[in-house]
Amino acid sequence: IIIGIAAVIILVSMVNGMTGEIVSTFEDMGTNLLTVTITGRGSSRSVDAEDMIKLAEDNPDAILACSPSVTSSQTVKNGADNITTTITGVSENFAEIRNLTVTSGRFLEYVDIDRKQKVCVVGTYIVKELFNGASPVGQTLKINNAVYTVVGVLEEKGDSSQMSMDNCIYIPYTTASCFARISTYYFSAADEEKLDKATNIIDNKLYRIFADEDLYNISSQDEMIDIINDLTGKMTMILVGVAGISLLVGGIGIMNIMLVSVTERTREIGIRKSLGAKRKDIMSQFVVEAATTSAIGGILGIILGIIASFGVAKLMNLPAAISIGAILIAFSVSAAIGIAFGYFPANKAAKLNPIEALRHD
């Protein structure tokens, strides 16, 4: 019972913590964010960056800003140091759309986009790896052997690790379009209430061009958060089900212990019955004993589960989100298992013949 309850609490806490961190990351990007992905190809069915930017400018009541985005993996060098990272081409509106903060220097400006200038804004991971943590503003680095000037450094979003959001380099999308085709656009709705209106405006525009909804996709942060919550919710149920097997095994153990107890205390049961104890009195005695045993195991399991959750979270570098609901459910289940598996031994004890029970040695 202790192991089963602790396992349930640990697993639920880990999943909740992971879900909270992912959802928080998406919310930091902006809850009014719309991501448009174009899969349609061909000269007769195409859309360019200017068309999408103009669409935002023509509908200021619903769409706040638009930024094309083109991503590619490139080798970045600074002197003898080099790394392979993701280069993202964006417009001057990208920082506002994705809630990015520049701590040193500046973000990309319209003139950078218009003149296809070789400038870049970097994350703190790039600063750490290529500039040894020193301010890189005004210095240069090479992207695909072309020299770019660093004009800004972004605020740290994660822990400046390779897998964090700090491993990023932003350059003008007009410059990055030579690496790959622009197929993604980020829109910022005027506010959350205008998300549907903004979506409809973009959808109508793209449908007029492609005449096929399969050639493009429009997704919002809310939809992605809902999908994440749904997936992690199902994962939690599966993990809890696996951990629940320990509770089932614990319940069987309690039943066997109580059956042995009934056998060992047969004479005691006979004495109680001879003194006037009714069947329900014997039943309640053994059911309460089984439920108490299970409940004590549940309490110890809760304590162990909470302590272990923080320990595991620290080892895995994840936040632990202790669920009060999981604790209450786990304790209730442990008590219910004690009652359910204690019923059979209690029923056996209650059915004993008092005379034969007194003769038992």
PDB file of C-alpha atoms in Angstrom, residues 19-193:
ATOM      1  CA  THR A  19       2.604  19.819 -18.101  1.00  0.00           C
ATOM      2  CA  GLY A  20       2.768  23.075 -16.147  1.00  0.00           C
ATOM      3  CA  GLU A  21       6.223  23.856 -17.517  1.00  0.00           C
ATOM      4  CA  ILE A  22       5.176  23.164 -21.120  1.00  0.00           C
ATOM      5  CA  VAL A  23       1.970  25.199 -20.785  1.00  0.00           C
ATOM      6  CA  SER A  24       3.913  28.043 -19.150  1.00  0.00           C
ATOM      7  CA  THR A  25       6.331  28.040 -22.089  1.00  0.00           C
ATOM      8  CA  PHE A  26       3.471  28.335 -24.561  1.00  0.00           C
ATOM      9  CA  GLU A  27       1.809  31.069 -22.512  1.00  0.00           C
ATOM     10  CA  ASP A  28       5.084  33.010 -22.445  1.00  0.00           C
ATOM     11  CA  MET A  29       4.954  33.040 -26.227  1.00  0.00           C
ATOM     12  CA  GLY A  30       1.631  34.860 -26.060  1.00  0.00           C
ATOM     13  CA  THR A  31      -1.891  33.494 -25.685  1.00  0.00           C
ATOM     14  CA  ASN A  32      -3.018  35.561 -28.685  1.00  0.00           C
ATOM     15  CA  LEU A  33      -0.453  33.934 -30.999  1.00  0.00           C
ATOM     16  CA  LEU A  34      -1.543  32.371 -34.291  1.00  0.00           C
ATOM     17  CA  THR A  35       0.802  30.137 -36.281  1.00  0.00           C
ATOM     18  CA  VAL A  36       0.159  29.722 -40.002  1.00  0.00           C
ATOM     19  CA  THR A  37       1.927  26.948 -41.905  1.00  0.00           C
ATOM     20  CA  ILE A  38       1.773  26.910 -45.702  1.00  0.00           C
ATOM     21  CA  THR A  39       2.222  23.538 -47.399  1.00  0.00           C
ATOM     22  CA  GLY A  40       0.901  24.546 -50.831  1.00  0.00           C
ATOM     23  CA  ARG A  41       3.467  24.788 -53.611  1.00  0.00           C
ATOM     24  CA  GLY A  42       3.575  26.052 -57.158  1.00  0.00           C
ATOM     25  CA  SER A  43       3.480  29.431 -58.839  1.00  0.00           C
ATOM     26  CA  SER A  44      -0.275  29.312 -59.336  1.00  0.00           C
ATOM     27  CA  ARG A  45      -0.899  28.614 -55.657  1.00  0.00           C
ATOM     28  CA  SER A  46       1.565  30.578 -53.574  1.00  0.00           C
ATOM     29  CA  VAL A  47       1.651  33.396 -51.071  1.00  0.00           C
ATOM     30  CA  ASP A  48       4.580  35.663 -50.326  1.00  0.00           C
ATOM     31  CA  ALA A  49       5.651  37.470 -47.157  1.00  0.00           C
ATOM     32  CA  GLU A  50       4.485  40.870 -48.390  1.00  0.00           C
ATOM     33  CA  ASP A  51       0.943  39.547 -48.911  1.00  0.00           C
ATOM     34  CA  MET A  52       0.712  38.262 -45.340  1.00  0.00           C
ATOM     35  CA  ILE A  53       2.213  41.419 -43.826  1.00  0.00           C
ATOM     36  CA  LYS A  54      -0.226  43.554 -45.845  1.00  0.00           C
ATOM     37  CA  LEU A  55      -3.106  41.362 -44.615  1.00  0.00           C
ATOM     38  CA  ALA A  56      -2.178  42.301 -41.018  1.00  0.00           C
ATOM     39  CA  GLU A  57      -1.839  45.992 -41.920  1.00  0.00           C
ATOM     40  CA  ASP A  58      -5.261  46.000 -43.617  1.00  0.00           C
ATOM     41  CA  ASN A  59      -6.983  44.506 -40.530  1.00  0.00           C
ATOM     42  CA  PRO A  60      -5.547  46.372 -37.516  1.00  0.00           C
ATOM     43  CA  ASP A  61      -8.728  45.872 -35.475  1.00  0.00           C
ATOM     44  CA  ALA A  62      -8.177  42.090 -35.400  1.00  0.00           C
ATOM     45  CA  ILE A  63      -4.486  41.530 -36.195  1.00  0.00           C
ATOM     46  CA  LEU A  64      -1.781  43.347 -34.268  1.00  0.00           C
ATOM     47  CA  ALA A  65       1.275  42.203 -36.219  1.00  0.00           C
ATOM     48  CA  CYS A  66       2.689  39.582 -38.582  1.00  0.00           C
ATOM     49  CA  SER A  67       6.134  38.063 -38.951  1.00  0.00           C
ATOM     50  CA  PRO A  68       7.285  35.620 -41.629  1.00  0.00           C
ATOM     51  CA  SER A  69       9.549  32.890 -40.309  1.00  0.00           C
ATOM     52  CA  VAL A  70      12.100  30.713 -42.068  1.00  0.00           C
ATOM     53  CA  THR A  71      14.200  28.207 -40.148  1.00  0.00           C
ATOM     54  CA  SER A  72      17.329  26.272 -41.066  1.00  0.00           C
ATOM     55  CA  SER A  73      20.183  24.510 -39.313  1.00  0.00           C
ATOM     56  CA  GLN A  74      23.553  26.169 -39.923  1.00  0.00           C
ATOM     57  CA  THR A  75      27.106  26.083 -38.625  1.00  0.00           C
ATOM     58  CA  VAL A  76      27.959  29.218 -36.643  1.00  0.00           C
ATOM     59  CA  LYS A  77      31.574  30.243 -35.977  1.00  0.00           C
ATOM     60  CA  ASN A  78      33.414  32.778 -33.897  1.00  0.00           C
ATOM     61  CA  GLY A  79      37.150  32.391 -34.222  1.00  0.00           C
ATOM     62  CA  ALA A  80      38.079  28.797 -33.404  1.00  0.00           C
ATOM     63  CA  ASP A  81      34.722  28.092 -31.729  1.00  0.00           C
ATOM     64  CA  ASN A  82      31.843  26.720 -33.776  1.00  0.00           C
ATOM     65  CA  ILE A  83      28.461  25.115 -33.151  1.00  0.00           C
ATOM     66  CA  THR A  84      25.556  23.913 -35.251  1.00  0.00           C
ATOM     67  CA  THR A  85      22.331  25.657 -34.301  1.00  0.00           C
ATOM     68  CA  THR A  86      18.981  26.810 -35.643  1.00  0.00           C
ATOM     69  CA  ILE A  87      18.918  30.081 -37.541  1.00  0.00           C
ATOM     70  CA  THR A  88      15.497  31.737 -37.736  1.00  0.00           C
ATOM     71  CA  GLY A  89      14.665  34.525 -40.142  1.00  0.00           C
ATOM     72  CA  VAL A  90      11.998  36.883 -38.792  1.00  0.00           C
ATOM     73  CA  SER A  91      10.705  40.433 -39.144  1.00  0.00           C
ATOM     74  CA  GLU A  92      11.014  43.371 -36.750  1.00  0.00           C
ATOM     75  CA  ASN A  93       7.593  42.448 -35.279  1.00  0.00           C
ATOM     76  CA  PHE A  94       8.694  39.008 -34.079  1.00  0.00           C
ATOM     77  CA  ALA A  95       9.841  40.171 -30.635  1.00  0.00           C
ATOM     78  CA  GLU A  96       6.448  41.753 -29.943  1.00  0.00           C
ATOM     79  CA  ILE A  97       4.545  38.724 -31.254  1.00  0.00           C
ATOM     80  CA  ARG A  98       6.545  36.177 -29.222  1.00  0.00           C
ATOM     81  CA  ASN A  99       7.044  38.333 -26.102  1.00  0.00           C
ATOM     82  CA  LEU A 100      10.840  38.412 -26.438  1.00  0.00           C
ATOM     83  CA  THR A 101      12.887  40.829 -24.343  1.00  0.00           C
ATOM     84  CA  VAL A 102      16.270  42.204 -25.382  1.00  0.00           C
ATOM     85  CA  THR A 103      18.620  42.716 -22.422  1.00  0.00           C
ATOM     86  CA  SER A 104      21.512  44.159 -24.384  1.00  0.00           C
ATOM     87  CA  GLY A 105      21.558  46.047 -27.682  1.00  0.00           C
ATOM     88  CA  ARG A 106      18.405  45.973 -29.817  1.00  0.00           C
ATOM     89  CA  PHE A 107      16.159  43.652 -31.791  1.00  0.00           C
ATOM     90  CA  LEU A 108      15.911  43.626 -35.580  1.00  0.00           C
ATOM     91  CA  GLU A 109      14.509  46.791 -37.171  1.00  0.00           C
ATOM     92  CA  TYR A 110      12.652  47.554 -40.392  1.00  0.00           C
ATOM     93  CA  VAL A 111      15.788  48.872 -42.053  1.00  0.00           C
ATOM     94  CA  ASP A 112      17.516  45.515 -41.410  1.00  0.00           C
ATOM     95  CA  ILE A 113      14.697  43.694 -43.157  1.00  0.00           C
ATOM     96  CA  ASP A 114      14.391  46.179 -46.014  1.00  0.00           C
ATOM     97  CA  ARG A 115      18.121  46.230 -46.820  1.00  0.00           C
ATOM     98  CA  LYS A 116      18.692  42.519 -46.152  1.00  0.00           C
ATOM     99  CA  GLN A 117      21.415  43.418 -43.697  1.00  0.00           C
ATOM    100  CA  LYS A 118      23.599  40.743 -42.172  1.00  0.00           C
ATOM    101  CA  VAL A 119      22.791  41.391 -38.525  1.00  0.00           C
ATOM    102  CA  CYS A 120      21.586  39.004 -35.825  1.00  0.00           C
ATOM    103  CA  VAL A 121      20.125  38.789 -32.328  1.00  0.00           C
ATOM    104  CA  VAL A 122      21.353  35.869 -30.207  1.00  0.00           C
ATOM    105  CA  GLY A 123      20.243  33.898 -27.163  1.00  0.00           C
ATOM    106  CA  THR A 124      22.296  33.429 -24.002  1.00  0.00           C
ATOM    107  CA  TYR A 125      23.402  29.905 -25.008  1.00  0.00           C
ATOM    108  CA  ILE A 126      25.146  31.374 -28.072  1.00  0.00           C
ATOM    109  CA  VAL A 127      26.768  34.020 -25.853  1.00  0.00           C
ATOM    110  CA  LYS A 128      28.041  31.331 -23.508  1.00  0.00           C
ATOM    111  CA  GLU A 129      29.336  28.993 -26.217  1.00  0.00           C
ATOM    112  CA  LEU A 130      30.823  31.417 -28.744  1.00  0.00           C
ATOM    113  CA  PHE A 131      31.677  34.487 -26.671  1.00  0.00           C
ATOM    114  CA  ASN A 132      32.562  32.905 -23.290  1.00  0.00           C
ATOM    115  CA  GLY A 133      29.737  34.817 -21.615  1.00  0.00           C
ATOM    116  CA  ALA A 134      31.054  38.254 -22.602  1.00  0.00           C
ATOM    117  CA  SER A 135      28.755  40.791 -24.278  1.00  0.00           C
ATOM    118  CA  PRO A 136      28.793  40.091 -28.035  1.00  0.00           C
ATOM    119  CA  VAL A 137      26.974  43.279 -29.109  1.00  0.00           C
ATOM    120  CA  GLY A 138      28.944  44.904 -31.905  1.00  0.00           C
ATOM    121  CA  GLN A 139      31.041  41.787 -32.503  1.00  0.00           C
ATOM    122  CA  THR A 140      30.717  39.456 -35.481  1.00  0.00           C
ATOM    123  CA  LEU A 141      30.150  35.768 -36.089  1.00  0.00           C
ATOM    124  CA  LYS A 142      29.981  33.650 -39.220  1.00  0.00           C
ATOM    125  CA  ILE A 143      26.793  31.939 -40.356  1.00  0.00           C
ATOM    126  CA  ASN A 144      27.340  29.638 -43.314  1.00  0.00           C
ATOM    127  CA  ASN A 145      30.663  31.488 -43.831  1.00  0.00           C
ATOM    128  CA  ALA A 146      28.902  34.883 -44.131  1.00  0.00           C
ATOM    129  CA  VAL A 147      29.831  37.534 -41.551  1.00  0.00           C
ATOM    130  CA  TYR A 148      26.962  38.798 -39.353  1.00  0.00           C
ATOM    131  CA  THR A 149      27.106  41.576 -36.752  1.00  0.00           C
ATOM    132  CA  VAL A 150      25.493  40.864 -33.381  1.00  0.00           C
ATOM    133  CA  VAL A 151      23.118  43.730 -32.536  1.00  0.00           C
ATOM    134  CA  GLY A 152      21.310  42.302 -29.509  1.00  0.00           C
ATOM    135  CA  VAL A 153      21.103  39.628 -26.812  1.00  0.00           C
ATOM    136  CA  LEU A 154      17.800  38.121 -25.664  1.00  0.00           C
ATOM    137  CA  GLU A 155      16.709  37.623 -22.072  1.00  0.00           C
ATOM    138  CA  GLU A 156      17.428  34.150 -20.718  1.00  0.00           C
ATOM    139  CA  LYS A 157      14.327  31.953 -21.044  1.00  0.00           C
ATOM    140  CA  GLY A 158      15.665  28.642 -19.772  1.00  0.00           C
ATOM    141  CA  ASP A 159      19.010  27.688 -18.280  1.00  0.00           C
ATOM    142  CA  SER A 160      21.157  28.676 -21.282  1.00  0.00           C
ATOM    143  CA  SER A 161      21.475  25.013 -22.240  1.00  0.00           C
ATOM    144  CA  GLN A 162      21.585  23.553 -25.731  1.00  0.00           C
ATOM    145  CA  MET A 163      18.036  22.195 -25.508  1.00  0.00           C
ATOM    146  CA  SER A 164      16.544  25.415 -24.127  1.00  0.00           C
ATOM    147  CA  MET A 165      14.945  28.371 -25.915  1.00  0.00           C
ATOM    148  CA  ASP A 166      18.196  30.263 -25.311  1.00  0.00           C
ATOM    149  CA  ASN A 167      19.844  28.340 -28.155  1.00  0.00           C
ATOM    150  CA  CYS A 168      18.657  30.696 -30.907  1.00  0.00           C
ATOM    151  CA  ILE A 169      19.841  33.179 -33.498  1.00  0.00           C
ATOM    152  CA  TYR A 170      17.430  35.559 -35.262  1.00  0.00           C
ATOM    153  CA  ILE A 171      18.285  37.278 -38.541  1.00  0.00           C
ATOM    154  CA  PRO A 172      16.160  39.253 -41.057  1.00  0.00           C
ATOM    155  CA  TYR A 173      13.804  36.917 -42.925  1.00  0.00           C
ATOM    156  CA  THR A 174      14.765  38.612 -46.182  1.00  0.00           C
ATOM    157  CA  THR A 175      18.348  37.476 -45.580  1.00  0.00           C
ATOM    158  CA  ALA A 176      17.357  34.004 -44.352  1.00  0.00           C
ATOM    159  CA  SER A 177      15.131  33.317 -47.377  1.00  0.00           C
ATOM    160  CA  CYS A 178      18.263  32.295 -49.279  1.00  0.00           C
ATOM    161  CA  PHE A 179      18.604  29.311 -46.890  1.00  0.00           C
ATOM    162  CA  ALA A 180      15.064  27.967 -47.211  1.00  0.00           C
ATOM    163  CA  ARG A 181      11.555  28.777 -48.430  1.00  0.00           C
ATOM    164  CA  ILE A 182       9.295  30.845 -46.147  1.00  0.00           C
ATOM    165  CA  SER A 183       6.413  28.599 -45.130  1.00  0.00           C
ATOM    166  CA  THR A 184       5.550  29.781 -41.617  1.00  0.00           C
ATOM    167  CA  TYR A 185       3.952  33.024 -40.461  1.00  0.00           C
ATOM    168  CA  TYR A 186       3.292  34.227 -36.923  1.00  0.00           C
ATOM    169  CA  PHE A 187       0.344  36.525 -36.273  1.00  0.00           C
ATOM    170  CA  SER A 188      -0.575  38.307 -33.081  1.00  0.00           C
ATOM    171  CA  ALA A 189      -4.298  38.913 -32.604  1.00  0.00           C
ATOM    172  CA  ALA A 190      -5.290  42.311 -31.191  1.00  0.00           C
ATOM    173  CA  ASP A 191      -6.417  40.476 -28.025  1.00  0.00           C
ATOM    174  CA  GLU A 192      -7.665  37.049 -26.984  1.00  0.00           C
ATOM    175  CA  GLU A 193     -11.267  37.977 -27.828  1.00  0.00           C
TER     176      GLU A 193
END
